[in-house]
CSV table of C-alpha atoms in Angstrom, one decimal:
chain,number,residue,atom,x,y,z
P,1,MET,CA,69.4,83.0,79.5
P,2,GLY,CA,66.8,86.0,79.9
P,3,VAL,CA,67.0,88.6,82.6
P,4,PRO,CA,63.6,90.0,84.0
P,5,ARG,CA,63.2,93.7,82.9
P,6,LEU,CA,60.2,96.0,83.4
P,7,ARG,CA,59.3,98.8,81.1
P,8,ILE,CA,56.4,101.1,81.9
P,9,LEU,CA,56.9,103.5,79.0
P,10,GLU,CA,56.5,102.8,75.3
P,11,GLU,CA,59.0,104.4,72.9
P,12,ALA,CA,56.6,106.9,71.9
P,13,ASP,CA,56.0,108.0,75.5
P,14,VAL,CA,59.8,108.5,76.1
P,15,GLN,CA,60.2,110.5,73.0
P,16,ALA,CA,57.0,112.5,74.1
P,17,ILE,CA,58.8,113.3,77.5
P,18,ASP,CA,61.7,114.2,75.9
P,19,GLU,CA,60.4,116.7,73.5
P,20,ALA,CA,58.1,118.3,76.3
P,21,ALA,CA,61.2,118.9,78.5
P,22,ARG,CA,63.0,120.4,75.3
P,23,VAL,CA,60.1,122.7,74.7
P,24,LEU,CA,59.9,123.6,78.5
P,25,LEU,CA,63.5,124.5,78.7
P,26,PHE,CA,63.6,126.5,75.5
P,27,HIS,CA,60.4,128.5,76.1
P,28,THR,CA,60.3,128.8,80.0
P,29,GLY,CA,63.8,127.8,80.9
P,30,VAL,CA,65.2,127.1,84.5
P,31,ASP,CA,66.1,129.7,87.3
P,32,VAL,CA,70.0,129.2,87.8
P,33,HIS,CA,70.9,131.4,90.9
P,34,SER,CA,74.7,131.0,90.1
P,35,GLU,CA,76.2,133.8,88.2
P,36,SER,CA,79.2,131.5,87.6
P,37,ALA,CA,77.0,129.1,86.2
P,38,ARG,CA,75.0,131.4,84.0
P,39,GLU,CA,78.2,132.8,82.4
P,40,ALA,CA,79.3,129.2,81.7
P,41,LEU,CA,76.0,128.2,80.2
P,42,ALA,CA,76.0,131.5,78.0
P,43,HIS,CA,79.4,130.6,76.8
P,44,MET,CA,78.0,127.2,75.7
P,45,GLY,CA,75.1,128.9,73.9
P,46,ALA,CA,72.4,129.1,76.2
P,47,ARG,CA,70.3,132.3,76.5
P,48,VAL,CA,70.6,134.0,79.9
P,49,VAL,CA,67.6,136.5,80.5
P,50,ARG,CA,69.1,139.9,81.3
P,51,GLY,CA,68.5,141.0,84.9
P,52,SER,CA,67.0,137.5,85.7
P,53,PRO,CA,68.5,134.2,86.9
P,54,ARG,CA,66.4,132.4,84.1
P,55,VAL,CA,68.4,130.5,81.3
P,56,LEU,CA,66.7,129.2,78.2
P,57,PHE,CA,68.4,126.0,76.7
P,58,SER,CA,68.0,125.4,73.0
P,59,ARG,CA,68.1,121.9,71.5
P,60,THR,CA,71.7,122.6,70.1
P,61,VAL,CA,73.0,123.2,73.7
P,62,ILE,CA,71.1,120.4,75.1
P,63,ASP,CA,72.4,117.9,72.3
P,64,LYS,CA,76.0,119.2,72.9
P,65,ALA,CA,76.0,118.5,76.7
P,66,LEU,CA,74.5,114.9,75.8
P,67,ALA,CA,77.1,114.4,73.4
P,68,ALA,CA,79.9,115.4,75.7
P,69,ALA,CA,78.7,113.4,78.8
P,70,PRO,CA,80.4,109.9,79.3
P,71,ARG,CA,78.3,106.9,78.7
P,72,GLU,CA,80.0,105.2,81.6
P,73,VAL,CA,80.9,106.4,85.1
P,74,VAL,CA,83.6,105.0,87.5
P,75,LEU,CA,82.7,104.9,91.2
P,76,ALA,CA,86.0,103.7,92.8
P,77,SER,CA,86.6,102.4,96.3
P,78,ARG,CA,89.5,103.5,98.5
P,79,ASP,CA,90.8,100.0,98.8
P,80,GLY,CA,90.2,99.0,95.1
P,81,LYS,CA,87.8,96.0,96.3
P,82,HIS,CA,84.5,97.6,95.7
P,83,ASP,CA,85.0,99.6,92.4
P,84,LEU,CA,82.1,100.0,90.1
P,85,THR,CA,81.8,101.1,86.6
P,86,ILE,CA,78.1,101.9,85.7
P,87,PRO,CA,76.0,101.0,84.0
P,88,ASP,CA,77.2,97.1,84.2
P,89,GLY,CA,73.8,95.5,83.8
P,90,GLN,CA,73.6,95.0,87.7
P,91,PRO,CA,71.5,97.1,90.0
P,92,HIS,CA,73.7,98.5,92.8
P,93,VAL,CA,72.4,99.6,96.2
P,94,THR,CA,73.6,102.5,98.3
P,95,THR,CA,72.4,103.7,101.8
P,96,ASP,CA,69.8,106.3,102.2
P,97,GLY,CA,71.5,109.5,103.2
P,98,THR,CA,71.3,112.6,105.5
P,99,GLY,CA,68.7,111.4,108.0
P,100,VAL,CA,68.2,114.0,110.8
P,101,ASN,CA,67.1,111.2,113.5
P,102,VAL,CA,68.2,107.5,114.4
P,103,TRP,CA,66.4,104.7,116.0
P,104,ASP,CA,68.6,104.1,119.0
P,105,LEU,CA,69.6,100.5,118.9
P,106,GLU,CA,69.4,100.1,122.7
P,107,THR,CA,66.7,102.4,123.6
P,108,GLY,CA,64.2,101.7,120.8
P,109,ARG,CA,63.5,105.5,120.6
P,110,ARG,CA,63.9,108.0,118.1
P,111,ARG,CA,66.3,110.7,118.5
P,112,PRO,CA,68.6,113.3,116.9
P,113,SER,CA,71.7,111.9,115.1
P,114,THR,CA,75.2,112.4,116.1
P,115,THR,CA,78.6,111.9,114.3
P,116,LYS,CA,79.1,108.7,116.3
P,117,ASP,CA,75.6,107.4,114.9
P,118,LEU,CA,77.0,108.0,111.3
P,119,ALA,CA,80.3,106.3,112.1
P,120,ASP,CA,78.2,103.3,113.5
P,121,LEU,CA,76.1,103.0,110.6
P,122,ALA,CA,78.7,103.4,108.0
P,123,ARG,CA,80.8,100.5,109.7
P,124,VAL,CA,77.7,98.1,109.7
P,125,ALA,CA,77.0,99.1,106.1
P,126,ASP,CA,80.6,98.4,105.2
P,127,ALA,CA,80.1,94.8,106.5
P,128,LEU,CA,77.1,94.3,104.3
P,129,ASP,CA,77.6,92.7,100.8
P,130,THR,CA,74.2,94.0,99.7
P,131,VAL,CA,75.5,97.8,100.1
P,132,ASP,CA,77.8,98.6,97.3
P,133,LEU,CA,78.5,102.3,97.9
P,134,GLN,CA,77.6,104.8,100.8
P,135,TRP,CA,75.6,107.9,101.2
P,136,PRO,CA,76.4,109.2,104.6
P,137,MET,CA,73.4,108.2,106.6
P,138,VAL,CA,72.8,111.0,109.0
P,139,VAL,CA,73.8,114.4,109.6
P,140,ALA,CA,76.5,115.1,112.1
P,141,GLY,CA,73.9,116.9,114.5
P,142,ASP,CA,76.6,117.6,117.2
P,143,ALA,CA,79.0,119.3,114.6
P,144,PRO,CA,78.8,123.0,113.9
P,145,ASN,CA,76.2,123.8,111.2
P,146,GLU,CA,79.0,125.5,109.0
P,147,ILE,CA,81.0,122.3,108.8
P,148,HIS,CA,78.7,119.4,109.5
P,149,GLY,CA,78.8,118.3,105.8
P,150,LEU,CA,82.5,117.8,105.6
P,151,VAL,CA,82.5,116.1,109.0
P,152,GLU,CA,80.0,113.7,107.6
P,153,ALA,CA,82.3,113.2,104.5
P,154,ALA,CA,85.3,112.5,106.4
P,155,THR,CA,83.5,110.4,109.1
P,156,ALA,CA,82.1,108.1,106.2
P,157,LEU,CA,85.4,107.9,104.5
P,158,GLU,CA,87.2,106.7,107.7
P,159,ASN,CA,84.5,104.2,108.4
P,160,THR,CA,84.1,102.4,105.0
P,161,SER,CA,86.3,101.5,102.3
P,162,LYS,CA,83.4,101.5,99.8
P,163,HIS,CA,82.7,104.5,97.6
P,164,VAL,CA,81.2,107.5,99.3
P,165,GLN,CA,78.4,109.7,97.7
P,166,HIS,CA,77.8,112.7,99.6
P,167,GLU,CA,76.4,116.3,99.0
P,168,ALA,CA,78.2,119.5,98.4
P,169,LEU,CA,75.9,122.6,99.3
P,170,SER,CA,78.6,125.2,98.5
P,171,ALA,CA,81.4,125.7,96.4
P,172,SER,CA,83.8,125.9,99.4
P,173,ASP,CA,82.3,122.8,100.7
P,174,ALA,CA,82.8,121.0,97.3
P,175,GLU,CA,86.4,122.4,97.2
P,176,VAL,CA,87.1,120.7,100.6
P,177,PHE,CA,85.3,117.5,99.8
P,178,VAL,CA,87.6,117.2,96.7
P,179,ARG,CA,90.8,117.9,98.8
P,180,ILE,CA,89.8,115.2,101.2
P,181,ALA,CA,89.1,112.7,98.7
P,182,ALA,CA,92.3,113.7,96.7
P,183,THR,CA,94.3,113.2,100.0
P,184,ILE,CA,93.1,109.7,100.4
P,185,ALA,CA,93.2,108.8,96.7
P,186,GLY,CA,96.9,110.0,96.3
P,187,GLY,CA,96.6,113.4,94.6
P,188,SER,CA,94.0,115.1,92.2
P,189,LYS,CA,95.1,113.2,89.2
P,190,ALA,CA,94.5,110.1,91.1
P,191,LEU,CA,91.2,111.1,92.2
P,192,ARG,CA,90.2,112.0,88.8
P,193,LYS,CA,91.3,108.8,87.4
P,194,ARG,CA,89.8,106.8,90.4
P,195,PRO,CA,86.9,109.0,91.9
P,196,ILE,CA,86.5,107.4,95.4
P,197,ILE,CA,83.6,110.1,96.0
P,198,SER,CA,80.7,111.3,94.0
P,199,SER,CA,78.1,114.1,94.9
P,200,ILE,CA,74.3,114.4,94.9
P,201,GLN,CA,73.4,117.9,93.8
P,202,CYS,CA,69.7,118.3,94.0
P,203,PRO,CA,67.7,120.7,91.9
P,204,VAL,CA,65.0,122.5,93.7
P,205,SER,CA,61.7,121.5,92.1
P,206,PRO,CA,60.3,122.9,90.0
P,207,LEU,CA,63.0,124.2,87.6
P,208,THR,CA,65.3,125.8,90.0
P,209,LEU,CA,69.1,125.3,90.5
P,210,GLU,CA,70.0,127.3,93.8
P,211,GLN,CA,73.4,129.0,94.2
P,212,GLY,CA,75.3,126.9,96.6
P,213,SER,CA,74.6,123.5,95.2
P,214,THR,CA,75.0,124.8,91.6
P,215,GLU,CA,78.3,126.3,92.4
P,216,GLY,CA,79.5,123.0,94.2
P,217,LEU,CA,78.5,121.1,90.9
P,218,LEU,CA,80.9,123.5,89.1
P,219,VAL,CA,83.7,122.7,91.4
P,220,LEU,CA,83.1,118.9,91.2
P,221,ALA,CA,82.7,118.6,87.6
P,222,ARG,CA,85.9,120.3,87.0
P,223,ALA,CA,87.6,117.9,89.4
P,224,GLY,CA,86.2,115.0,87.7
P,225,VAL,CA,84.1,114.0,90.4
P,226,PRO,CA,80.7,112.4,89.4
P,227,VAL,CA,77.6,114.3,90.1
P,228,VAL,CA,73.9,113.2,90.5
P,229,PRO,CA,71.4,115.9,89.7
P,230,LEU,CA,68.9,114.0,91.9
P,231,SER,CA,65.3,115.5,90.9
P,232,MET,CA,62.9,115.3,93.8
P,233,VAL,CA,59.8,116.4,92.1
P,234,LEU,CA,56.7,116.3,94.6
P,235,MET,CA,53.6,115.3,92.6
P,236,GLY,CA,50.7,117.7,93.4
P,237,GLY,CA,53.2,120.0,95.1
P,238,SER,CA,56.1,120.9,92.7
P,239,SER,CA,54.4,119.4,89.7
P,240,PRO,CA,50.9,118.5,88.6
P,241,VAL,CA,49.6,115.1,90.2
P,242,ASP,CA,50.1,113.4,86.5
P,243,LEU,CA,53.0,111.3,86.6
P,244,ALA,CA,53.9,112.5,82.8
P,245,SER,CA,54.0,116.0,83.8
P,246,ALA,CA,56.2,115.4,86.9
P,247,LEU,CA,58.5,113.2,84.8
P,248,VAL,CA,58.8,116.1,82.4
P,249,ILE,CA,59.9,118.6,85.1
P,250,ALA,CA,62.3,115.8,86.6
P,251,ASN,CA,63.8,115.2,83.0
P,252,ALA,CA,64.1,119.0,82.3
P,253,GLU,CA,66.1,119.5,85.6
P,254,ASN,CA,68.4,116.5,84.7
P,255,LEU,CA,69.0,118.1,81.4
P,256,ALA,CA,69.6,121.5,82.8
P,257,SER,CA,72.1,120.2,85.4
P,258,LEU,CA,73.9,118.3,82.8
P,259,CYS,CA,74.3,121.2,80.5
P,260,VAL,CA,75.8,123.1,83.6
P,261,ALA,CA,78.1,120.4,84.3
P,262,GLN,CA,79.2,119.9,80.6
P,263,ALA,CA,79.5,123.8,80.4
P,264,ALA,CA,81.9,123.7,83.3
P,265,ALA,CA,83.9,120.9,82.1
P,266,PRO,CA,83.1,118.9,78.8
P,267,GLY,CA,83.2,115.1,79.6
P,268,ALA,CA,82.3,115.7,83.3
P,269,PRO,CA,80.9,112.4,84.7
P,270,VAL,CA,77.0,112.9,85.4
P,271,ILE,CA,74.6,110.2,86.6
P,272,TYR,CA,70.9,111.1,85.7
P,273,GLY,CA,68.9,111.1,89.1
P,274,VAL,CA,65.3,110.8,90.0
P,275,SER,CA,63.8,110.3,93.4
P,276,SER,CA,60.4,111.5,93.0
P,277,GLY,CA,57.0,110.9,94.3
P,278,PRO,CA,53.6,112.1,95.3
P,279,ILE,CA,52.4,114.5,98.1
P,280,ASP,CA,50.1,112.7,100.4
P,281,MET,CA,46.9,114.9,100.2
P,282,ARG,CA,45.9,113.9,103.8
P,283,SER,CA,49.0,114.6,105.6
P,284,GLY,CA,51.0,116.9,103.2
P,285,SER,CA,53.9,114.6,103.5
P,286,PHE,CA,56.1,113.0,100.7
P,287,GLY,CA,54.6,109.6,99.9
P,288,THR,CA,58.0,108.0,99.5
P,289,GLY,CA,56.7,104.5,100.0
P,290,SER,CA,53.8,104.9,97.5
P,291,PRO,CA,53.4,102.9,94.3
P,292,GLU,CA,53.8,106.2,92.6
P,293,THR,CA,57.3,106.7,93.7
P,294,GLY,CA,58.2,103.3,92.4
P,295,ILE,CA,56.5,104.1,89.0
P,296,ILE,CA,58.3,107.4,88.4
P,297,ASN,CA,61.5,106.3,89.5
P,298,VAL,CA,61.3,103.4,87.0
P,299,ALA,CA,60.3,106.1,84.3
P,300,GLY,CA,63.4,107.8,85.2
P,301,VAL,CA,65.5,104.8,84.6
P,302,GLU,CA,64.0,104.5,81.1
P,303,MET,CA,64.7,108.2,80.4
P,304,ALA,CA,68.2,107.8,81.4
P,305,ARG,CA,68.6,104.9,79.0
P,306,TYR,CA,67.2,106.9,76.3
P,307,TYR,CA,69.8,109.4,76.7
P,308,ARG,CA,72.5,106.6,77.2
P,309,LEU,CA,73.3,108.0,80.7
P,310,PRO,CA,73.9,105.9,84.0
P,311,CYS,CA,71.2,106.6,86.4
P,312,SER,CA,70.5,106.7,90.2
P,313,VAL,CA,67.0,106.3,91.5
P,314,GLY,CA,65.2,106.1,94.8
P,315,GLY,CA,64.0,102.9,96.2
P,316,LEU,CA,63.8,100.8,99.2
P,317,ALA,CA,61.9,103.7,100.8
P,318,ALA,CA,59.2,103.8,103.5
P,319,ASP,CA,56.8,106.2,105.0
P,320,ALA,CA,56.5,103.8,108.1
P,321,ASP,CA,57.7,105.7,111.2
P,322,SER,CA,59.7,102.5,112.5
P,323,PRO,CA,61.0,99.2,111.3
P,324,GLY,CA,58.1,96.7,110.7
P,325,PHE,CA,55.5,95.2,108.5
P,326,GLN,CA,54.6,98.6,106.9
P,327,ALA,CA,58.3,99.4,106.2
P,328,GLY,CA,58.9,95.9,104.6
P,329,VAL,CA,56.0,96.4,102.3
P,330,GLU,CA,56.9,99.7,101.0
P,331,LYS,CA,60.6,99.1,100.6
P,332,MET,CA,60.1,95.8,98.6
P,333,GLY,CA,57.6,97.7,96.3
P,334,THR,CA,59.6,100.7,95.8
P,335,GLY,CA,62.9,98.8,95.7
P,336,LEU,CA,61.9,95.9,93.4
P,337,LEU,CA,60.5,97.9,90.7
P,338,PRO,CA,63.8,99.8,89.7
P,339,MET,CA,65.7,96.6,90.1
P,340,LEU,CA,63.5,94.9,87.5
P,341,ALA,CA,63.8,98.0,85.5
P,342,GLY,CA,67.6,98.0,85.4
P,343,ALA,CA,68.4,100.9,87.5
P,344,ASP,CA,72.2,101.2,87.9
P,345,LEU,CA,72.0,102.7,91.4
P,346,ILE,CA,69.0,102.4,93.9
P,347,THR,CA,69.1,104.4,97.2
P,348,GLY,CA,67.4,103.8,100.3
P,349,THR,CA,68.6,100.9,102.7
P,350,GLY,CA,68.4,101.8,106.4
P,351,SER,CA,65.8,104.5,106.2
P,352,VAL,CA,62.2,104.8,107.7
P,353,ASP,CA,59.9,107.8,108.2
P,354,THR,CA,59.9,109.1,104.8
P,355,ASN,CA,63.9,109.1,104.6
P,356,SER,CA,64.4,111.2,107.8
P,357,THR,CA,65.3,108.7,110.3
P,358,MET,CA,67.8,106.0,110.0
P,359,SER,CA,68.1,102.6,111.9
P,360,LEU,CA,70.8,100.1,112.2
P,361,GLU,CA,68.0,97.4,112.7
P,362,GLN,CA,66.4,98.4,109.4
P,363,LEU,CA,69.7,98.4,107.7
P,364,ILE,CA,69.9,94.8,108.7
P,365,LEU,CA,66.4,93.9,107.7
P,366,ASP,CA,67.0,95.5,104.2
P,367,ASP,CA,70.0,93.4,103.8
P,368,ASP,CA,67.5,90.6,103.5
P,369,LEU,CA,65.2,92.5,101.3
P,370,VAL,CA,67.7,93.3,98.8
P,371,GLU,CA,68.9,89.7,98.6
P,372,TYR,CA,65.4,88.7,97.9
P,373,ALA,CA,65.0,91.4,95.2
P,374,ARG,CA,68.3,90.3,93.6
P,375,ARG,CA,67.2,86.8,93.5
P,376,VAL,CA,64.0,87.7,91.7
P,377,ILE,CA,66.1,89.3,88.7
P,378,GLU,CA,68.7,86.7,88.6
P,379,PRO,CA,68.4,84.7,85.0
P,380,VAL,CA,66.8,81.6,84.8
P,381,ARG,CA,69.3,79.2,83.5
P,382,VAL,CA,67.9,76.6,81.1
P,383,GLY,CA,70.1,74.0,79.8
P,384,PRO,CA,71.8,70.5,80.5
P,385,GLU,CA,73.2,71.9,83.7
P,386,THR,CA,69.9,72.7,85.3
P,387,ILE,CA,67.6,70.1,83.4
P,388,HIS,CA,68.5,66.9,84.9
P,389,LEU,CA,66.7,64.5,82.7
P,390,GLU,CA,68.8,61.4,83.8
P,391,MET,CA,67.9,62.2,87.7
P,392,LEU,CA,64.1,62.9,86.5
P,393,SER,CA,64.0,59.6,84.6
P,394,ARG,CA,65.6,57.5,87.3
P,395,LEU,CA,63.6,58.7,90.2
P,396,GLY,CA,60.4,58.8,88.1
P,397,PRO,CA,56.9,59.1,89.6
P,398,GLY,CA,56.9,59.7,93.3
P,399,GLY,CA,60.7,60.1,93.5
P,400,ASN,CA,62.2,61.9,96.6
P,401,PHE,CA,64.9,64.5,95.5
P,402,LEU,CA,65.6,65.7,99.0
P,403,LYS,CA,68.1,62.8,99.6
P,404,GLU,CA,69.8,63.1,96.2
P,405,LYS,CA,73.5,64.2,96.4
P,406,HIS,CA,72.9,66.9,93.9
P,407,THR,CA,70.3,68.6,96.2
P,408,LEU,CA,73.0,68.5,98.9
P,409,LEU,CA,75.7,70.1,96.7
P,410,HIS,CA,73.6,72.7,95.2
P,411,PHE,CA,70.7,73.8,97.3
P,412,ARG,CA,72.5,76.8,98.5
P,413,GLU,CA,73.2,78.1,95.0
P,414,ALA,CA,69.9,77.2,93.7
P,415,LEU,CA,67.6,78.5,96.6
P,416,TRP,CA,67.8,81.7,98.5
P,417,SER,CA,67.6,81.5,102.2
P,418,PRO,CA,67.1,84.5,104.5
P,419,LYS,CA,69.4,85.5,107.2
P,420,ILE,CA,66.9,87.4,109.2
P,421,LEU,CA,63.4,86.8,108.0
P,422,LEU,CA,61.9,83.7,109.6
P,423,ARG,CA,60.1,80.5,108.0
P,424,ASP,CA,60.0,78.7,111.2
P,425,GLY,CA,56.4,78.9,112.0
P,426,TYR,CA,54.1,80.0,114.7
P,427,VAL,CA,55.7,80.4,118.3
P,428,GLU,CA,53.1,81.0,121.2
P,429,GLY,CA,53.7,84.4,122.6
P,430,ASP,CA,56.5,85.4,120.4
P,431,PRO,CA,55.2,86.7,117.0
P,432,ALA,CA,57.6,86.3,113.9
P,433,GLU,CA,58.0,90.0,113.4
P,434,ALA,CA,59.3,90.6,116.7
P,435,ARG,CA,61.7,87.7,116.6
P,436,ALA,CA,63.1,89.0,113.2
P,437,ARG,CA,63.4,92.4,114.6
P,438,SER,CA,65.1,91.0,117.6
P,439,ARG,CA,67.5,89.1,115.4
P,440,ALA,CA,68.3,92.2,113.3
P,441,ARG,CA,69.3,94.2,116.3
P,442,ALA,CA,71.5,91.3,117.7
P,443,LYS,CA,73.1,91.2,114.2
P,444,ALA,CA,73.7,94.9,114.2
P,445,ARG,CA,75.3,94.7,117.6
P,446,GLU,CA,77.5,91.9,116.4
P,447,LEU,CA,78.8,93.8,113.5
P,448,LEU,CA,79.5,96.8,115.7
P,449,ARG,CA,81.5,94.6,117.9
P,450,GLN,CA,83.5,92.8,115.4
P,451,HIS,CA,83.7,94.5,112.0
P,452,GLU,CA,86.6,96.8,111.4
P,453,PRO,CA,86.7,98.5,108.1
P,454,ALA,CA,89.8,98.8,106.1
P,455,PRO,CA,91.9,101.4,108.2
P,456,LEU,CA,93.1,104.7,106.7
P,457,ASP,CA,96.6,105.6,107.7
P,458,ALA,CA,97.0,107.5,110.7
P,459,ASP,CA,98.7,110.5,109.0
P,460,ILE,CA,96.0,110.6,106.3
P,461,ARG,CA,93.4,110.6,109.0
P,462,ARG,CA,95.1,113.6,110.5
P,463,ASP,CA,95.6,115.3,107.2
P,464,ILE,CA,91.9,115.2,106.1
P,465,ARG,CA,90.5,116.4,109.6
P,466,ALA,CA,93.0,119.3,109.3
P,467,LEU,CA,91.3,120.2,106.0
P,468,ILE,CA,88.0,120.8,107.6
P,469,PRO,CA,87.8,124.6,108.7
P,470,LYS,CA,87.9,125.4,112.4
P,471,VAL,CA,84.6,127.1,113.5
P,472,SER,CA,83.6,128.0,117.0
P,473,SER,CA,80.6,125.7,118.3
């Protein structure tokens, strides 16, 4: 059996990107705006430029960090039924996260997101087999700004039993995030053994690690919580327009972040992350649904494999402002490529409008798209169990296989059938896209009515809410 895989870089290309990133890190370095992180890096052997946030990384320091990083990362679920250990040879899908708007399921209009929207999205995603873990999909816009990230973490953990991957934008947020997860997991040791949370800690391209996120990374690394330094290079904005240069920056940011994590806690679980793409030169926006986005994220997968690190990349992304034809094209293009490349984690389901808006309707449509893509990468089985020579000989020329018992018994496993997308032909006055979208909205309403995630104990719910600081609204 052969599994389809896509490569866009030759081995010499990968080595050239690695070498360029090492040269950049040694001679130019990264601005690390956390004194604690600079101290840890200096202790590891990095050179901190006096009176400056600049840190220079030698080959020895980088190699030490790479040697310390685990080759596998556990992403546990709170019910134990959706645990992942990556890499495992399968592409796993996570929802997109922290959108600031939702497409209202009932009004069909875009509006700012609320805590209830987040809970609804999490519950529906919990019901979908194609969603393996969750990034809280929207911000809790009705929560005080000082604590909205913690409200989002708690809300997501209450409304899904799957692994939750969020963000910690400060050390204090990271500390509470860890305490919330430890309360659910059964203590800090249990959380370290089976981390039910992970965290995306984004560098600021180009080559900047800002204070809050970096100090959050230190806390998370020391707690044994996996971190994802998700590089979001903007080709033509925060890098030259050439993909190779953008990849050098993304790679350097990942290596620098890896060094911070290993300086804080040798052996800390780190997932190499790239979610980059081009600036649209007409609008100035991020072209998240572009072919270049798919290509650079595939290249990120190849760099992670070179370092023998697990990876998370963007995909299933759309610049389309609403569900529909354009969103489908962009999502399939940016999602199928990293699947073919063998990415461990792919983010993006449920999003439209350059990842700023989340939609229950799109989440259901993406369920079909992910199943479609996963069918494409399934191995083709060739052997006696799939070459039915007896049947082929018996029916011979002009044979009709539709009425064979074998067809009835096996068509469901052999042939993919969409749940929402349509194949029933033309209907006067009712275009297929409109019908598919209507079916998706109906399915979302059905799941909201019927699906109940595995509940958290009432005492635990009370305890985790008590951990969130009280602030005046």
